[in-house]
Tab-separated table of C-alpha atoms and ligand atoms in Angstrom:
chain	number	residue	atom	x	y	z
A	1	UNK	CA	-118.212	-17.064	174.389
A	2	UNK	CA	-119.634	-15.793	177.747
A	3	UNK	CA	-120.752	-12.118	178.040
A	4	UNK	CA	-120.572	-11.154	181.662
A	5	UNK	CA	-120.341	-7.804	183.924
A	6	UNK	CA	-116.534	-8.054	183.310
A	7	UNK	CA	-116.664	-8.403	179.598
A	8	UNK	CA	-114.728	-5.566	178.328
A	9	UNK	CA	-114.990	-4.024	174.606
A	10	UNK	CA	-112.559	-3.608	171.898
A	11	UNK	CA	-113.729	-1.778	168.544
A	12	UNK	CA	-112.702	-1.072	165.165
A	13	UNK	CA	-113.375	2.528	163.499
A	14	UNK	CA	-113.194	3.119	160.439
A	15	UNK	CA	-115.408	3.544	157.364
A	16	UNK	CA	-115.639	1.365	155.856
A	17	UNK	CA	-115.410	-1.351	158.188
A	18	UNK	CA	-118.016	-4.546	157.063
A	19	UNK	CA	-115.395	-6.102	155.139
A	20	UNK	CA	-112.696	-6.263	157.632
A	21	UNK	CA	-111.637	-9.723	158.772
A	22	UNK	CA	-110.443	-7.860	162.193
A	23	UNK	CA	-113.586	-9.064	164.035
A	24	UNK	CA	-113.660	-12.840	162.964
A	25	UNK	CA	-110.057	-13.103	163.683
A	26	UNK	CA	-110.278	-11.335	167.184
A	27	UNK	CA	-113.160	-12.659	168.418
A	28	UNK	CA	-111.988	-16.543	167.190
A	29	UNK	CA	-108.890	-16.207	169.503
A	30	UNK	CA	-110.396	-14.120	172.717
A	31	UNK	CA	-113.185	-17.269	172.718
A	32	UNK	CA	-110.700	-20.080	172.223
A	33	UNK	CA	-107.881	-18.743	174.356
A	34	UNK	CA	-110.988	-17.611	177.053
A	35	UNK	CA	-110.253	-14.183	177.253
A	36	UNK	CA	-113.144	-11.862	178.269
A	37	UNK	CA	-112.642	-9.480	175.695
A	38	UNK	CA	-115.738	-8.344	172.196
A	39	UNK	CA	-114.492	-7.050	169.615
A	40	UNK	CA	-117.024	-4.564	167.219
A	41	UNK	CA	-116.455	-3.117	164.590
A	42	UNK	CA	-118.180	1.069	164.379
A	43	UNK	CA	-118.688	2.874	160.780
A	44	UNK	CA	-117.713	6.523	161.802
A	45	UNK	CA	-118.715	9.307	160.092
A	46	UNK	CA	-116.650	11.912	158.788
A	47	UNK	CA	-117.326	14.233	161.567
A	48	UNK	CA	-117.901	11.850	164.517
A	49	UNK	CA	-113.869	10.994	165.197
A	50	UNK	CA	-113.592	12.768	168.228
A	51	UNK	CA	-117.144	11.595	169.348
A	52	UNK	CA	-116.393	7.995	168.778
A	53	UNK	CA	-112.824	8.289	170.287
A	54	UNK	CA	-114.912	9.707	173.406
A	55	UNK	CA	-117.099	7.457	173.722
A	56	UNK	CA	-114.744	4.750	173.833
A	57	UNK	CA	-112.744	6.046	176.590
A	58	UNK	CA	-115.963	7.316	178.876
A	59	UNK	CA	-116.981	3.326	178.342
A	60	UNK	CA	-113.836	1.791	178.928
A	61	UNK	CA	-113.097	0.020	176.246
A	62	UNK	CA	-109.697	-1.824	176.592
A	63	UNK	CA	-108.708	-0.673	173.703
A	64	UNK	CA	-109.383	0.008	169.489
A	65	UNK	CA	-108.145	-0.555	166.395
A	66	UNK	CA	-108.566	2.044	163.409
A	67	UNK	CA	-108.850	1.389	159.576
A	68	UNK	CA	-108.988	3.931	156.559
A	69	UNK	CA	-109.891	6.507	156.561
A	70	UNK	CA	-108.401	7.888	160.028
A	71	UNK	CA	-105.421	5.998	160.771
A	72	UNK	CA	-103.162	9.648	160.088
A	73	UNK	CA	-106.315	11.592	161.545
A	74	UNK	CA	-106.723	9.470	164.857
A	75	UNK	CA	-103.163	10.923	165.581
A	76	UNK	CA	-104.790	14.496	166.782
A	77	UNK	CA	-107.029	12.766	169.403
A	78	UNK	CA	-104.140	11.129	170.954
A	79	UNK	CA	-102.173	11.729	174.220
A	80	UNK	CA	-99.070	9.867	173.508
A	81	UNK	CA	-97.937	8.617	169.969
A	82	UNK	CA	-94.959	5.753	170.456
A	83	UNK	CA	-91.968	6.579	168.364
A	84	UNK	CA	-92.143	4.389	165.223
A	85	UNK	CA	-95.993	5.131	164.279
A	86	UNK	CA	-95.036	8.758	164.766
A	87	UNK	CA	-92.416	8.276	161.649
A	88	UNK	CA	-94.854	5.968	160.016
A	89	UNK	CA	-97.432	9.088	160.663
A	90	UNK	CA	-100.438	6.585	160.727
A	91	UNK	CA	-101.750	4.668	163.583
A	92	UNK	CA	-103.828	1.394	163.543
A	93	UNK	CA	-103.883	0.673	167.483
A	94	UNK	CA	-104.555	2.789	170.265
A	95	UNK	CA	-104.862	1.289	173.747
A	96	UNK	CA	-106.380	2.888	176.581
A	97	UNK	CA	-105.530	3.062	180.495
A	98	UNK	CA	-107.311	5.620	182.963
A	99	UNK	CA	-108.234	7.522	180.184
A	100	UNK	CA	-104.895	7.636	178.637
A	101	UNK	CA	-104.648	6.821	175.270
A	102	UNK	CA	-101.640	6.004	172.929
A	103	UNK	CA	-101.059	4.983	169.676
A	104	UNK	CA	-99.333	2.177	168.047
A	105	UNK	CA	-98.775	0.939	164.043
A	106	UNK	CA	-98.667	-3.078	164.768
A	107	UNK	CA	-98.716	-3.359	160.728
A	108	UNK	CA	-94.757	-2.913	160.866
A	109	UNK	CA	-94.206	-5.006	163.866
A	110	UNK	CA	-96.412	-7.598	162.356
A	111	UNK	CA	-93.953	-7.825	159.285
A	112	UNK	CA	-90.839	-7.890	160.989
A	113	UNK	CA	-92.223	-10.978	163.068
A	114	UNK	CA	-93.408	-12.935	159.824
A	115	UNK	CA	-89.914	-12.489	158.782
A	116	UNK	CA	-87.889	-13.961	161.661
A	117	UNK	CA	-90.316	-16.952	161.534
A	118	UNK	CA	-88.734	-17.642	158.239
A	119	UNK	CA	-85.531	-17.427	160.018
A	120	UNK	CA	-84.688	-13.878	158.096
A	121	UNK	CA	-83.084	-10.749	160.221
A	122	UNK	CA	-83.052	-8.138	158.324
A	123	UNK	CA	-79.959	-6.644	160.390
A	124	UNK	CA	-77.435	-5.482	157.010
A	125	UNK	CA	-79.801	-6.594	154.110
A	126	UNK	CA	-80.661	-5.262	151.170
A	127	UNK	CA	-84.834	-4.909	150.119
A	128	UNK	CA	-86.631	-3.758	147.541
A	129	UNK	CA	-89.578	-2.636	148.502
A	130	UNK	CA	-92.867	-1.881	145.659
A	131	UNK	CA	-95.468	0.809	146.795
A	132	UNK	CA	-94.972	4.011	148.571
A	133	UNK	CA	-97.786	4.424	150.432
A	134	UNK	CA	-99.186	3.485	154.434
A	135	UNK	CA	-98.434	-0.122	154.384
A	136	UNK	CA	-94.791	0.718	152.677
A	137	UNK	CA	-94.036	3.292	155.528
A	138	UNK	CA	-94.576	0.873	158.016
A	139	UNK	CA	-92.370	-1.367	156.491
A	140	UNK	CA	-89.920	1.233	156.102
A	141	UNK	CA	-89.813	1.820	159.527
A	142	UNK	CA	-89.315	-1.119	161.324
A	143	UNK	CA	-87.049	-2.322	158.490
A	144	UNK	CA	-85.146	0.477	159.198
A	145	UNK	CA	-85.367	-0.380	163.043
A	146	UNK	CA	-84.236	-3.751	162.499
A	147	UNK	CA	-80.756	-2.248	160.661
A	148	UNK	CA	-81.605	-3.052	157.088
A	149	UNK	CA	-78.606	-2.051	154.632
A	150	UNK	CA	-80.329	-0.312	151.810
A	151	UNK	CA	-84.252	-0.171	150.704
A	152	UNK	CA	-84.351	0.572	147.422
A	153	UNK	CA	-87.807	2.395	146.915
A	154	UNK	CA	-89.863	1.614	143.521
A	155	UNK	CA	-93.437	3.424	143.256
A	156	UNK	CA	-95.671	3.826	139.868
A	157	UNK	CA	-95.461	7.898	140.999
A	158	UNK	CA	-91.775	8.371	141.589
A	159	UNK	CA	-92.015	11.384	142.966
A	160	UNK	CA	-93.642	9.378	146.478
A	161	UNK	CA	-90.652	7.702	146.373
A	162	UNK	CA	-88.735	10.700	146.137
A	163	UNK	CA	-90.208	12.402	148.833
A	164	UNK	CA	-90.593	9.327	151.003
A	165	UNK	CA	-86.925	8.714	150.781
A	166	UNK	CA	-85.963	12.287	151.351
A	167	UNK	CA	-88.165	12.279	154.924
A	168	UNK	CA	-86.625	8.697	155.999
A	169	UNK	CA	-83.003	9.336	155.339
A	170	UNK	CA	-83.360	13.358	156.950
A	171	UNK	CA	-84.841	11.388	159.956
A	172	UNK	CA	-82.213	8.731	159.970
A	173	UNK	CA	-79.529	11.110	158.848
A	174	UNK	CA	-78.716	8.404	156.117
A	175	UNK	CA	-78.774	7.450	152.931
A	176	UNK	CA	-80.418	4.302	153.325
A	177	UNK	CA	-83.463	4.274	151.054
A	178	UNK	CA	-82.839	4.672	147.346
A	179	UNK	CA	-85.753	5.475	145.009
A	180	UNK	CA	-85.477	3.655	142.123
A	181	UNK	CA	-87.495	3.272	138.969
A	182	UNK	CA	-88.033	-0.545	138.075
A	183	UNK	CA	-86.499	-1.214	135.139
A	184	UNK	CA	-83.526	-0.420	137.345
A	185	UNK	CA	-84.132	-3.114	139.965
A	186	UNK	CA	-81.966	-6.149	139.388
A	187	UNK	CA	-81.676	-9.368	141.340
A	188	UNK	CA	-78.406	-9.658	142.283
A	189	UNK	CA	-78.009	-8.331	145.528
A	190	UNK	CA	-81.321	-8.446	146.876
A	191	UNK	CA	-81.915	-10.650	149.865
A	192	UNK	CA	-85.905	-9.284	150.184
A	193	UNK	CA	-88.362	-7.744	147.965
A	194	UNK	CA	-91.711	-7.168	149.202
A	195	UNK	CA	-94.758	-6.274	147.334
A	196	UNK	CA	-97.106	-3.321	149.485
A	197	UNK	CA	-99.161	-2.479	146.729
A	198	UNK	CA	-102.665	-4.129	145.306
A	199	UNK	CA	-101.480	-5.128	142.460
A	200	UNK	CA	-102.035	-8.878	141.976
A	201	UNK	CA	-104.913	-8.744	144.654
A	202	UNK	CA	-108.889	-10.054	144.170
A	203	UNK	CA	-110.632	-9.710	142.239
A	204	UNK	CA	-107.742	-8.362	139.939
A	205	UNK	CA	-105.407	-11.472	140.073
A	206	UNK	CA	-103.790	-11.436	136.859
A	207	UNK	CA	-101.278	-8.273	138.181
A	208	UNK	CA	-97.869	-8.645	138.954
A	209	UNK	CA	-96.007	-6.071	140.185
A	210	UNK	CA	-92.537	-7.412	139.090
A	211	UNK	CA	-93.874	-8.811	135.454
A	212	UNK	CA	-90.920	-10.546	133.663
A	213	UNK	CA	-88.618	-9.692	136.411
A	214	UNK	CA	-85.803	-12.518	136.776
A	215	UNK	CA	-85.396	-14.003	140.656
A	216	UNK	CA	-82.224	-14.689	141.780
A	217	UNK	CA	-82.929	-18.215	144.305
A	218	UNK	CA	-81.861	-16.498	147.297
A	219	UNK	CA	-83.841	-13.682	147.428
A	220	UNK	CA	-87.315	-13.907	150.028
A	221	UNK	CA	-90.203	-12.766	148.421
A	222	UNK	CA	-93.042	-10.662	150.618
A	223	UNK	CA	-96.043	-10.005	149.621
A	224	UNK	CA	-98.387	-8.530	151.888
A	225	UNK	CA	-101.824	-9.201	149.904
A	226	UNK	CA	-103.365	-12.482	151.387
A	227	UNK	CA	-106.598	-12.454	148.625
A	228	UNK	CA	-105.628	-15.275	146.752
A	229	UNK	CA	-103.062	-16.862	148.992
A	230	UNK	CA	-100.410	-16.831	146.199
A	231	UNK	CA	-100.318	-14.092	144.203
A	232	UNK	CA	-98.810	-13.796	140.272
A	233	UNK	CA	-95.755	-12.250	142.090
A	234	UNK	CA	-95.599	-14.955	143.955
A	235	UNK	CA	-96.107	-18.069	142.087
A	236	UNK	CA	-93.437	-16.577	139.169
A	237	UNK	CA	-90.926	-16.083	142.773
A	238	UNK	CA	-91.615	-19.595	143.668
A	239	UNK	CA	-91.118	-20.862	140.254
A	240	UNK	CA	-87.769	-19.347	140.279
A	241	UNK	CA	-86.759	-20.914	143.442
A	242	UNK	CA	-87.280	-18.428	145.935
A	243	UNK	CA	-88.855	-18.763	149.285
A	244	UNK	CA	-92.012	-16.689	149.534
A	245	UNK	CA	-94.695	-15.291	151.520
A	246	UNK	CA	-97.872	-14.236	151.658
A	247	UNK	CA	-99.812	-11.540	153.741
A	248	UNK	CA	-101.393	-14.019	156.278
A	249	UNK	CA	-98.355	-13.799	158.642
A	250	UNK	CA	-98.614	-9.469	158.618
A	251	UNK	CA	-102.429	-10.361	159.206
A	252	UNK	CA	-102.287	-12.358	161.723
A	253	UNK	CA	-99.472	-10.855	163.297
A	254	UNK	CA	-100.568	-7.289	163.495
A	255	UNK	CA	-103.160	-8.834	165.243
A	256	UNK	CA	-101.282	-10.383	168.066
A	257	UNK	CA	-99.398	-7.910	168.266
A	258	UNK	CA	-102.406	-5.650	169.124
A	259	UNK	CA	-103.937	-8.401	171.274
A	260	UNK	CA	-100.582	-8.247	172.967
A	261	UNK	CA	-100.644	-4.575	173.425
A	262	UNK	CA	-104.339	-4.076	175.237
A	263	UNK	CA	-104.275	-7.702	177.605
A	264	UNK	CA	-100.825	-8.215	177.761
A	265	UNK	CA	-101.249	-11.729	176.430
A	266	UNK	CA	-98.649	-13.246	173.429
A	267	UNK	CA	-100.594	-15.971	171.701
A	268	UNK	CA	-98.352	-17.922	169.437
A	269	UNK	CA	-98.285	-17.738	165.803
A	270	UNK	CA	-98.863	-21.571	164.993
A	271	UNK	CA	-101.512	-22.123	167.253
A	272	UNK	CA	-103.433	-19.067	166.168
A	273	UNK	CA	-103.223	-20.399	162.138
A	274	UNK	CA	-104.427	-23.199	163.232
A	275	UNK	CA	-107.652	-21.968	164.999
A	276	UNK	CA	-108.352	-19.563	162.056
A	277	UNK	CA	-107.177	-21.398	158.495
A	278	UNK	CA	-110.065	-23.227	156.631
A	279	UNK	CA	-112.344	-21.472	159.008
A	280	UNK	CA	-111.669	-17.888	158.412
A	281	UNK	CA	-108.423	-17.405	156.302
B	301	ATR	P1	-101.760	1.175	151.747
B	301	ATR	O1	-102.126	1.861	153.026
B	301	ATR	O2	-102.402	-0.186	151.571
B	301	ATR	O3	-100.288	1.138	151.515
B	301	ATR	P2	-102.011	3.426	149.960
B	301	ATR	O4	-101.432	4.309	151.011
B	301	ATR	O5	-103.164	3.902	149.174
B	301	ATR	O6	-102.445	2.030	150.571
B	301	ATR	O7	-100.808	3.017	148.949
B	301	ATR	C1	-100.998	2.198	147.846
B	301	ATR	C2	-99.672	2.025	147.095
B	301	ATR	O8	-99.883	1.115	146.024
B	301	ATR	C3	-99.155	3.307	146.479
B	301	ATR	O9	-97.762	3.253	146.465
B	301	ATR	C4	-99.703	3.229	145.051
B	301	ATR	O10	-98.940	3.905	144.087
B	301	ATR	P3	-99.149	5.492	143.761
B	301	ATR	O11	-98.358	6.219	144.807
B	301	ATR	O12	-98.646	5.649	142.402
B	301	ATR	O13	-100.635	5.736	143.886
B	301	ATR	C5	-99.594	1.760	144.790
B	301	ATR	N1	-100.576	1.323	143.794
B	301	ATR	C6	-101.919	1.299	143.926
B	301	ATR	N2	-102.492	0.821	142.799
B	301	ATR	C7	-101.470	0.532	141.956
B	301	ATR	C8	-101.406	0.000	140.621
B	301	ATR	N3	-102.503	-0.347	139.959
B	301	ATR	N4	-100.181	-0.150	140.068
B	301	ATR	C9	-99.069	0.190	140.744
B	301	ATR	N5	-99.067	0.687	141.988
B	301	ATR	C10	-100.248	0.855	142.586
């Protein structure tokens, strides 16, 4: 990777933000693909939003991501929020021309692409979807978007689900997501179920969200943690016969999608896997 006069920064705020994969994944593909990009990641303090956010912009970054805790507060500092992270009410991309910035949620986007690689539309299906919080929304959303049938909604507090569901279906003027409690969820007539919650995740890898739930074969099974690779859900899915997958697709894919958003440039799916499993994934 060259570092010249042109070399233009993208950051990640949050806090916070050492953990975050974001920066080996980003700057992997800007140096293979030759794009003239950074990307570094900023701990913000509590207070500092609006000073970071200003900074950026009066040094031209191309663009930022943001990470918890200010993907819903980012939203204030904003001068144009597109119409799907508005609904989701949390953003985790903001790009930035002439000063102008606006907000994005590529979480949602990055889903919905993982699935049509698998060769599933979503258009008139029926999901299940476990969790009711940030990642879930975004789900929601574009799942919704795509013209999903029903999501039925299952949360350990029910009442999120309640109140999740009421918001969705008064925006959509629909009845389309049903809060459920689990014990309720069958099989049958579920062509997705995908797992938003940590259950199942490292170090804690003996969870599953769904224990002693019975698959039906031809239901996909999401789930969006990708540390391990297969999860409990998972393997018990796969055992059962269904086709599964893991978070690296949403991973990856937010990221392109993000990349996509501040140069312009689509890199493909494959290729990028390739440059970042056994390396960094
Ligand atoms: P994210 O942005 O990753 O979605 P979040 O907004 O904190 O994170 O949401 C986490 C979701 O996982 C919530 O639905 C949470 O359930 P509650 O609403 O009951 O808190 C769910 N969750 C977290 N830990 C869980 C656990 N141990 N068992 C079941 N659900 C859990």
């Amino acid at each position: 990777m060259t570092i010249n006069n042109n070399t233009r920064l993208i950051g990640l705020i949050g806090s916070p933000v050492e953990h975050s994969l974001s920066p080996s994944i980003h700057n992997a593909l800007y140096d293979t693909f030759d794009m003239n990009f950074v990307y570094m990641t900023f701990d913000v303090k509590a207070n500092e939003l609006q000073k970071a956010v200003e900074g950026m912009c009066a040094l031209s970054f191309a663009g930022f991501n943001v990470t918890i805790p200010y993907k819903q507060e980012i939203l204030k500092f904003l001068d144009d929020i597109d119409e799907e992270a508005k609904m989701i009410g949390a953003v985790n991309t903001v790009t930035l021309h002439n000063g102008n910035l606006k907000g994005y949620n590529t979480d949602g986007m990055g889903f919905i692409e993982g699935l049509k690689r698998m060769g599933f539309n979503p258009l008139n299906k029926d999901v299940a979807i476990i969790g009711a919080g940030g990642a879930s929304r975004a789900i929601c959303v574009y799942l919704l978007k795509e013209g999903v049938r029903c999501i039925y909604l299952i949360n350990r507090t029910h009442q999120k689900s309640l109140e999740l569901a009421k918001e969705f279906n008064s925006q959509y003027n629909s009845e389309i997501i049903i809060p459920i409690e689990k014990q309720e969820l069958k099989c049958a007539n579920l062509d997705l179920i995908v797992n938003t919650t940590p259950v199942g995740m490292w170090p804690q890898i003996s969870g599953n969200p769904l224990e002693d739930f019975k698959f039906c074969a031809h239901t996909v099974v999401v789930d969006i943690i990708y540390n391990p690779k297969e999860t409990r859900l998972l393997q018990e899915a796969r055992r059962q016969g269904c086709t599964v997958q893991n978070g690296i697709d949403m991973l990856i894919g937010q990221a392109l999608e993000s990349i996509k958003l501040w140069t312009g440039i689509d890199i493909s799916y494959n290729h990028c896997k390739k440059i970042l499993e056994g390396n960094i994934l």
